[in-house]
Coordinates of C-alpha atoms (C1' of nucleotides) in Angstrom, one line a residue:
Chain A
M1 CA 130.9 104.2 142.2
D2 CA 133.6 107.4 140.9
D3 CA 131.7 109.4 138.5
L4 CA 134.3 109.0 135.6
S5 CA 134.2 112.4 133.2
L6 CA 133.7 115.1 134.5
S7 CA 133.2 117.7 132.0
A8 CA 135.9 120.5 131.7
S9 CA 133.2 122.8 133.0
M10 CA 132.3 121.3 135.9
E11 CA 136.2 120.6 136.7
D12 CA 136.5 123.9 136.9
Y13 CA 133.4 125.0 139.0
L14 CA 135.0 122.2 141.6
E15 CA 138.3 123.8 141.1
A16 CA 137.2 127.1 141.9
I17 CA 135.1 125.9 145.0
F18 CA 137.8 123.9 146.5
H19 CA 140.3 127.2 146.6
I20 CA 136.9 129.6 147.4
V21 CA 136.6 127.3 150.2
L22 CA 140.6 126.9 151.5
E23 CA 140.5 130.7 151.9
S24 CA 136.8 131.7 153.3
Q25 CA 135.6 128.3 154.6
V26 CA 132.9 128.5 152.1
A27 CA 131.4 129.7 148.8
R28 CA 129.5 131.7 147.2
V29 CA 127.8 132.4 144.2
K30 CA 129.4 135.7 143.8
D31 CA 132.6 134.3 144.4
I32 CA 132.8 131.2 142.2
A33 CA 131.0 134.1 139.7
S34 CA 133.8 136.7 139.9
R35 CA 136.2 133.8 140.3
L36 CA 136.1 132.0 136.8
K37 CA 134.7 135.4 135.3
V38 CA 130.9 134.0 134.7
H39 CA 127.2 135.3 135.1
K40 CA 125.5 134.1 138.1
S41 CA 123.1 132.2 136.5
S42 CA 126.1 130.3 135.5
V43 CA 127.1 129.3 138.5
T44 CA 123.8 128.7 140.0
A45 CA 123.2 125.8 136.7
A46 CA 126.6 124.6 138.2
L47 CA 125.8 124.1 141.1
R48 CA 122.6 122.4 140.5
N49 CA 124.2 119.8 138.4
L50 CA 127.6 119.1 140.9
A51 CA 124.7 119.1 144.0
E52 CA 123.2 115.7 142.1
H53 CA 126.1 114.7 141.2
K54 CA 126.5 114.8 145.4
L55 CA 130.1 116.5 145.0
I56 CA 128.6 119.6 146.9
N57 CA 126.7 120.7 149.5
Y58 CA 124.0 123.3 148.3
A59 CA 120.7 124.5 148.4
P60 CA 118.6 127.3 146.8
Y61 CA 119.9 130.7 148.6
D62 CA 122.8 128.9 151.3
V63 CA 126.6 129.1 150.5
V64 CA 128.8 126.1 148.9
T65 CA 131.0 123.3 150.3
L66 CA 132.1 120.3 149.0
T67 CA 131.4 116.7 150.1
P68 CA 134.1 114.5 150.5
Q69 CA 133.8 113.1 147.0
G70 CA 133.6 116.5 145.6
A71 CA 137.2 117.4 147.2
R72 CA 138.2 113.8 146.5
I73 CA 137.8 114.7 142.7
A74 CA 139.0 118.9 143.3
Q75 CA 142.0 117.7 144.7
D76 CA 142.4 115.6 142.2
V77 CA 142.0 118.9 139.8
V78 CA 143.7 120.5 141.8
R79 CA 146.8 118.1 141.7
R80 CA 146.9 118.3 137.8
H81 CA 146.7 121.8 137.7
E82 CA 149.8 122.4 140.2
A83 CA 151.9 119.6 137.8
L84 CA 151.3 120.9 134.9
R85 CA 151.8 124.6 135.8
D86 CA 154.8 124.0 138.3
F87 CA 156.5 122.5 135.6
F88 CA 156.3 125.2 133.3
V89 CA 157.4 127.9 135.7
Q90 CA 160.1 125.4 137.2
V91 CA 161.1 123.9 134.4
L92 CA 160.0 125.6 131.0
T93 CA 160.9 129.3 133.0
I94 CA 157.3 130.2 132.1
D95 CA 156.2 133.3 133.7
E96 CA 153.3 132.3 136.5
P97 CA 150.5 134.3 135.6
L98 CA 150.2 132.4 131.5
A99 CA 151.6 129.1 133.4
D100 CA 148.8 129.6 135.3
E101 CA 145.9 130.2 133.3
V102 CA 147.8 127.2 130.5
A103 CA 147.5 124.7 133.0
C104 CA 144.0 125.5 134.3
R105 CA 142.9 124.8 130.1
M106 CA 145.3 121.9 129.6
E107 CA 144.6 119.9 132.9
H108 CA 141.4 118.5 132.3
A109 CA 142.7 116.0 129.5
M110 CA 145.6 114.7 131.9
P111 CA 145.1 111.1 133.0
R112 CA 146.4 110.1 136.4
T113 CA 149.8 108.0 134.6
I114 CA 151.0 111.5 133.1
V115 CA 150.4 113.8 136.2
D116 CA 152.6 111.1 138.2
R117 CA 155.0 111.1 135.6
L118 CA 155.1 114.9 135.3
I119 CA 155.4 115.3 139.4
L120 CA 158.5 112.4 139.2
F121 CA 160.0 114.3 136.9
S122 CA 160.0 117.9 137.9
E123 CA 161.1 116.2 141.7
F124 CA 164.1 114.3 139.6
L125 CA 164.7 117.3 138.0
E126 CA 165.5 118.9 141.8
I127 CA 166.8 116.0 143.2
C128 CA 169.5 114.3 140.5
P129 CA 172.8 116.2 141.2
R130 CA 172.9 115.8 137.1
A131 CA 170.0 118.2 136.7
G132 CA 169.1 121.2 139.5
K133 CA 168.8 124.6 139.1
K134 CA 171.8 125.5 138.1
W135 CA 171.3 123.0 135.6
I136 CA 168.0 124.6 134.1
R137 CA 169.7 127.8 134.3
G138 CA 172.1 126.1 131.6
F139 CA 168.8 125.2 129.9
Q140 CA 168.0 128.8 129.8
H141 CA 171.4 129.7 128.6
F142 CA 170.7 127.3 125.4
C143 CA 167.4 129.0 125.3
D144 CA 168.8 132.4 125.0
D145 CA 171.6 131.2 122.5
A146 CA 171.6 127.4 121.1
L147 CA 175.2 127.6 119.9
A148 CA 176.6 129.0 122.8
Q149 CA 177.4 126.7 125.7
Q150 CA 180.2 124.3 124.4
K151 CA 182.2 124.1 127.9
C152 CA 180.6 121.3 128.3
E153 CA 183.4 118.9 129.8
R154 CA 183.8 121.8 132.2
C155 CA 180.4 122.6 133.0
I156 CA 180.5 118.6 134.3
S157 CA 183.3 118.8 135.9
M158 CA 182.0 121.3 138.2
C159 CA 178.6 119.1 138.4
L160 CA 181.3 117.0 140.2
E161 CA 182.9 118.9 142.7
D162 CA 179.3 120.2 143.4
V163 CA 178.5 116.5 144.6
K164 CA 181.8 115.7 146.0
Q165 CA 181.4 118.5 148.3
K166 CA 178.0 118.1 149.5
Q167 CA 178.9 114.1 150.3
A168 CA 181.5 115.6 152.6
Q169 CA 179.6 118.2 154.9
G170 CA 176.1 116.9 154.9
G171 CA 176.2 113.4 156.0
A172 CA 172.8 112.8 154.5
K173 CA 173.0 111.1 150.9
M174 CA 170.3 112.3 149.2
T175 CA 167.2 114.3 150.8
L176 CA 164.1 113.4 148.6
P177 CA 161.3 116.6 148.9
L178 CA 157.8 115.4 151.1
R179 CA 156.1 113.2 149.2
E180 CA 153.5 110.7 149.6
M181 CA 154.5 107.1 148.6
K182 CA 151.2 104.9 147.3
P183 CA 151.0 101.8 145.6
G184 CA 150.7 102.8 141.9
Q185 CA 150.1 100.3 139.6
K186 CA 152.6 97.2 138.2
G187 CA 154.2 97.6 141.1
K188 CA 156.2 100.9 141.1
I189 CA 156.5 103.7 143.4
L190 CA 154.5 106.7 142.1
A191 CA 155.1 110.3 144.2
V192 CA 151.7 111.8 144.8
K193 CA 152.4 115.2 145.7
T194 CA 149.2 117.1 146.6
T195 CA 149.5 120.9 147.1
G196 CA 151.9 122.3 146.3
E197 CA 152.6 126.2 147.2
L198 CA 150.7 128.8 147.0
G199 CA 150.3 131.1 143.6
K200 CA 148.0 133.2 141.5
R201 CA 145.2 130.3 140.3
S202 CA 142.7 130.9 137.2
A203 CA 140.3 129.2 138.9
Chain B
M1 CA 144.2 138.3 108.9
D2 CA 144.3 135.2 111.1
D3 CA 141.3 133.7 112.5
L4 CA 142.7 133.5 116.5
S5 CA 141.1 131.2 117.8
L6 CA 139.8 128.1 116.1
S7 CA 137.6 125.9 118.4
A8 CA 139.5 122.5 119.6
S9 CA 137.1 120.7 117.5
M10 CA 137.9 122.9 114.5
E11 CA 141.5 122.5 115.0
D12 CA 141.1 118.2 115.3
Y13 CA 139.2 118.3 111.4
L14 CA 141.8 120.4 110.3
E15 CA 144.5 118.1 112.2
A16 CA 142.6 115.1 110.9
I17 CA 142.4 116.1 106.6
F18 CA 145.7 116.9 107.3
H19 CA 147.2 113.6 108.2
I20 CA 144.4 112.3 105.4
V21 CA 145.8 114.4 103.1
L22 CA 149.3 113.9 103.7
E23 CA 148.7 109.9 103.1
S24 CA 146.1 110.0 100.2
Q25 CA 146.4 113.9 99.1
V26 CA 142.6 114.1 99.4
A27 CA 140.3 113.6 102.3
R28 CA 136.9 112.2 102.3
V29 CA 134.1 112.3 104.7
K30 CA 134.4 109.0 105.4
D31 CA 137.7 108.6 106.1
I32 CA 137.5 111.6 108.5
A33 CA 134.3 110.6 110.7
S34 CA 136.4 107.4 111.5
R35 CA 139.5 108.9 111.9
L36 CA 138.0 111.1 114.8
K37 CA 135.6 108.5 115.2
V38 CA 132.6 110.7 114.5
H39 CA 129.6 110.8 112.6
K40 CA 129.4 111.5 108.5
S41 CA 127.1 114.4 109.3
S42 CA 129.0 115.7 111.8
V43 CA 132.1 115.9 109.4
T44 CA 130.3 117.5 107.0
A45 CA 129.1 120.0 108.9
A46 CA 132.4 120.7 110.3
L47 CA 133.3 121.1 106.6
R48 CA 131.5 123.7 105.8
N49 CA 132.5 125.6 108.8
L50 CA 136.2 125.0 107.5
A51 CA 135.3 125.9 104.0
E52 CA 133.5 129.8 104.9
H53 CA 136.5 130.3 106.9
K54 CA 139.0 129.3 104.0
L55 CA 140.5 126.4 105.5
I56 CA 139.7 124.3 103.4
N57 CA 138.4 123.4 99.7
Y58 CA 135.3 122.3 99.6
A59 CA 131.8 122.0 97.4
P60 CA 129.4 119.0 98.7
Y61 CA 130.3 115.8 97.7
D62 CA 133.5 116.9 96.5
V63 CA 136.8 116.1 98.2
V64 CA 138.5 117.9 100.5
T65 CA 142.0 119.9 100.1
L66 CA 143.8 122.1 102.5
T67 CA 143.9 126.0 101.7
P68 CA 147.2 127.7 102.1
Q69 CA 146.0 129.0 105.2
G70 CA 144.2 125.9 106.5
A71 CA 147.4 124.0 106.2
R72 CA 149.1 126.9 108.0
I73 CA 146.6 126.0 110.7
A74 CA 147.1 122.6 110.7
Q75 CA 150.7 122.5 110.6
D76 CA 150.5 124.8 114.0
V77 CA 148.6 122.5 116.2
V78 CA 150.4 119.3 114.3
R79 CA 153.3 120.7 115.7
R80 CA 151.7 121.2 119.2
H81 CA 150.7 117.5 118.9
E82 CA 154.0 116.4 118.0
A83 CA 155.7 118.3 121.0
L84 CA 153.4 117.4 124.1
R85 CA 153.5 113.7 122.5
D86 CA 157.3 113.0 122.2
F87 CA 157.6 115.0 125.6
F88 CA 155.3 112.7 126.6
V89 CA 157.3 109.5 125.1
Q90 CA 161.2 110.4 124.9
V91 CA 160.9 112.2 128.4
L92 CA 158.3 110.8 130.3
T93 CA 158.6 107.0 129.2
I94 CA 154.8 107.1 128.7
D95 CA 153.6 104.5 125.7
E96 CA 152.9 106.0 122.5
P97 CA 149.3 105.0 121.9
L98 CA 148.6 107.2 125.2
A99 CA 151.1 109.7 124.8
D100 CA 149.6 110.4 121.3
E101 CA 145.7 110.1 122.6
V102 CA 146.3 112.8 125.6
A103 CA 148.3 115.0 123.4
C104 CA 145.2 115.1 121.1
R105 CA 143.3 116.5 123.9
M106 CA 145.6 118.7 125.5
E107 CA 147.4 120.6 122.2
H108 CA 144.3 122.6 121.7
A109 CA 145.4 124.7 124.8
M110 CA 148.9 125.5 124.5
P111 CA 150.4 129.0 123.1
R112 CA 153.0 129.2 120.8
T113 CA 155.3 130.3 123.4
I114 CA 154.7 126.8 125.3
V115 CA 155.1 124.8 123.2
D116 CA 158.4 126.5 121.7
R117 CA 160.0 126.3 125.1
L118 CA 159.0 122.5 125.3
I119 CA 160.6 121.6 122.2
L120 CA 163.4 123.4 123.1
F121 CA 163.5 121.4 125.9
S122 CA 163.1 117.9 124.7
E123 CA 166.1 119.0 122.2
F124 CA 168.5 120.0 124.8
L125 CA 168.1 116.7 126.8
E126 CA 169.1 115.1 123.8
I127 CA 172.4 117.6 123.7
C128 CA 173.1 118.1 127.0
P129 CA 175.6 115.6 128.1
R130 CA 174.5 116.1 131.7
A131 CA 171.2 114.8 130.5
G132 CA 170.7 112.4 127.3
K133 CA 169.1 109.2 126.7
K134 CA 171.1 107.2 129.9
W135 CA 170.4 110.3 132.1
I136 CA 166.4 109.4 131.1
R137 CA 166.9 106.1 131.9
G138 CA 168.2 107.0 135.3
F139 CA 164.6 108.6 135.8
Q140 CA 163.1 105.1 134.8
H141 CA 165.1 104.4 137.5
F142 CA 163.7 106.9 140.0
C143 CA 160.3 106.0 139.0
D144 CA 160.8 102.8 139.6
D145 CA 162.5 103.0 143.3
A146 CA 163.1 106.6 144.4
L147 CA 165.3 105.5 146.7
A148 CA 168.0 102.9 145.2
Q149 CA 169.2 105.1 142.6
Q150 CA 172.4 106.9 145.4
K151 CA 175.6 106.8 143.0
C152 CA 175.5 110.2 142.1
E153 CA 179.1 110.8 142.0
R154 CA 180.3 107.5 140.4
C155 CA 177.1 108.4 137.3
I156 CA 178.4 112.0 137.0
S157 CA 182.1 111.0 136.2
M158 CA 181.1 108.4 133.8
C159 CA 179.3 111.4 132.1
L160 CA 182.4 113.2 132.0
E161 CA 184.0 110.5 130.3
D162 CA 181.9 109.6 128.0
V163 CA 182.3 114.1 127.0
K164 CA 186.1 113.6 127.3
Q165 CA 185.5 110.4 125.2
K166 CA 183.4 112.2 122.4
Q167 CA 185.3 115.4 122.4
A168 CA 188.8 113.5 121.4
Q169 CA 186.8 111.7 119.0
G170 CA 184.7 112.5 117.2
G171 CA 186.7 116.3 116.0
A172 CA 182.9 118.2 116.4
K173 CA 182.0 119.6 119.4
M174 CA 178.5 118.9 119.3
T175 CA 175.9 118.3 117.0
L176 CA 172.6 119.7 117.0
P177 CA 169.5 118.2 115.2
L178 CA 167.6 119.6 112.4
R179 CA 165.8 122.8 113.3
E180 CA 164.4 125.8 111.8
M181 CA 165.9 129.0 113.4
K182 CA 163.9 132.2 113.4
P183 CA 163.4 135.4 115.0
G184 CA 161.3 134.7 119.0
Q185 CA 160.0 137.5 120.6
K186 CA 162.5 139.7 122.6
G187 CA 165.1 139.0 120.0
K188 CA 165.6 135.3 121.4
I189 CA 166.4 132.2 119.3
L190 CA 163.5 129.7 119.3
A191 CA 164.1 126.0 117.8
V192 CA 160.9 125.6 115.2
K193 CA 160.9 121.5 114.8
T194 CA 157.8 121.0 112.6
T195 CA 157.5 118.0 111.8
G196 CA 159.3 115.0 114.0
E197 CA 159.0 111.6 113.5
L198 CA 155.8 109.4 112.3
G199 CA 153.9 107.7 114.7
K200 CA 150.1 106.2 115.8
R201 CA 147.9 109.5 115.7
S202 CA 144.7 110.1 117.2
A203 CA 143.4 112.9 114.9
Chain C
dA1 C1' 109.4 146.4 160.9
dT2 C1' 110.1 147.9 156.8
dA3 C1' 112.9 149.2 152.7
dC4 C1' 117.3 148.7 150.6
dA5 C1' 121.4 146.5 148.9
dA6 C1' 123.6 143.0 148.0
dT7 C1' 123.1 138.5 146.8
dG8 C1' 120.6 134.4 144.2
dT9 C1' 117.2 132.1 141.1
dT10 C1' 114.6 131.7 137.0
dT11 C1' 113.6 132.2 132.3
dG12 C1' 114.6 132.3 128.0
dA13 C1' 118.0 133.0 123.8
dC14 C1' 121.5 131.3 121.7
dA15 C1' 125.6 128.8 120.2
dA16 C1' 128.2 124.8 119.4
dT17 C1' 128.7 120.1 119.2
dC18 C1' 126.8 115.8 117.9
dA19 C1' 123.7 111.4 117.0
dA20 C1' 120.1 109.5 114.0
dA21 C1' 117.4 109.0 110.2
dA22 C1' 115.6 110.1 105.8
dC23 C1' 117.3 111.8 102.0
dA24 C1' 120.5 113.1 97.7
dT25 C1' 124.3 112.0 95.0
dT26 C1' 127.5 109.6 92.8
dA27 C1' 130.2 106.3 90.4
dA28 C1' 130.5 101.2 88.8
dG29 C1' 129.0 97.1 86.8
dA30 C1' 125.2 94.6 84.4
Chain D
dT1 C1' 121.3 102.9 80.2
dC2 C1' 120.1 101.7 84.7
dT3 C1' 120.2 100.0 89.3
dT4 C1' 122.5 99.6 93.1
dA5 C1' 125.6 100.2 97.0
dA6 C1' 129.0 103.4 98.6
dT7 C1' 129.7 107.8 100.0
dG8 C1' 127.6 112.5 101.3
dT9 C1' 123.9 115.8 102.7
dT10 C1' 119.7 117.6 105.0
dT11 C1' 116.7 117.7 109.3
dT12 C1' 115.6 117.4 113.6
dG13 C1' 116.7 116.5 118.2
dA14 C1' 119.6 116.4 122.5
dT15 C1' 123.1 117.8 125.6
dT16 C1' 125.5 121.5 127.5
dG17 C1' 126.9 125.8 128.4
dT18 C1' 126.6 130.3 128.2
dC19 C1' 124.4 135.4 128.8
dA20 C1' 120.9 139.2 129.6
dA21 C1' 117.4 140.8 132.1
dA22 C1' 113.6 140.1 135.0
dC23 C1' 112.4 138.1 139.1
dA24 C1' 113.1 136.5 144.2
dT25 C1' 115.7 136.2 148.5
dT26 C1' 118.5 137.8 152.3
dG27 C1' 119.6 140.3 155.4
dT28 C1' 120.9 144.5 157.7
dA29 C1' 120.8 149.3 158.8
dT30 C1' 117.7 152.9 159.6

DNA sequence: ATACAATGTTTGACAATCAAAACATTAAGA
DNA sequence: TCTTAATGTTTTGATTGTCAAACATTGTAT
């Protein structure tokens, strides 16, 4: 049933339509063109293509919406995009505009398995007391000057203190962020974060 | 001087030539074609293109080698490739063949800033006592069952023990892996790991 | 209603990439 | 040297995605 392998270009169009529809209910050629920085004529061609694949509802001179199939694929692309962007921003501390732009170009080649893992990893970094925001600040230090941080023992002690404290006050052991569970292959549980926080998008 | 923006395709050809030359001194059309799984005719066309850009030494019916310029660019591509692959394998614990294949498709869109950061991050994970191999095993656990690991306090205590022990026995404070230092932009120091360990390559 | 501005489409040209098949060259053995 | 198999090249054609300009449609303001 699934049309495996949509070209990177078509994925970009689908993604753009997804975001525009989210904002304005329907997408118009003009908006898609300006969002993707492409000529209107290119958009028309792409729309014909996507319509043939039954991924969008479209007739000449009409506005565009996604079919259920199209929405499914679009969300998948968006998920890849956001997984990458969020990793770049939150972990590698890359500035958003660059992270977003690069995510938009890299997203097309990512298989589900790796996206799932990347999302889980980002979550793990948030949740694990040995990692967390402070630890990432430690990474930034490391980037600024790889030789400066030597006080590992003290760093870990403080980390341990933090955990004891949290354990004492907050009754709950550990709070997982919102996630949707679904059976992954091989019986493993894989996180599926569909759509994260908003931000500038490049598609 | 630099030919900014070589197409993804040409980067792949350059990368393939790089690896073949590394193994066999020179590259032949046949080898490149089989490595990239494209027709010989496509290779010839690509070689003409690369030769025009002075990235390879090539004449019809002759073998191929890289010019210094070509080698520089090829190494850059390889570095992106390996940064991604190593991250996938060592951090996300993706199996090598898949990691390699995906890296090969994603590598083309990565700007230097992000590659540098990714490499630094992977290094940081190796070096920081709050991370390390054991910690990544913790991540794998997390993937298998996100609800199973609750003994954070104990985990951190053990981590602390490890560090004290290492500090006691090994006189050296912390050993950085081999890396080449170079001045990054904004006065920061960025790690430049040129070539990692060998493995199967898809290009 | 009609004229006009905004929007969308068609057409044609072009560049990149690749495959297939016909053709050319090279190198090695008889 | 001549023949032939391996290797490399050319030519042709298909595909995809893009732009630019001419053309068509739509909706709105008068």
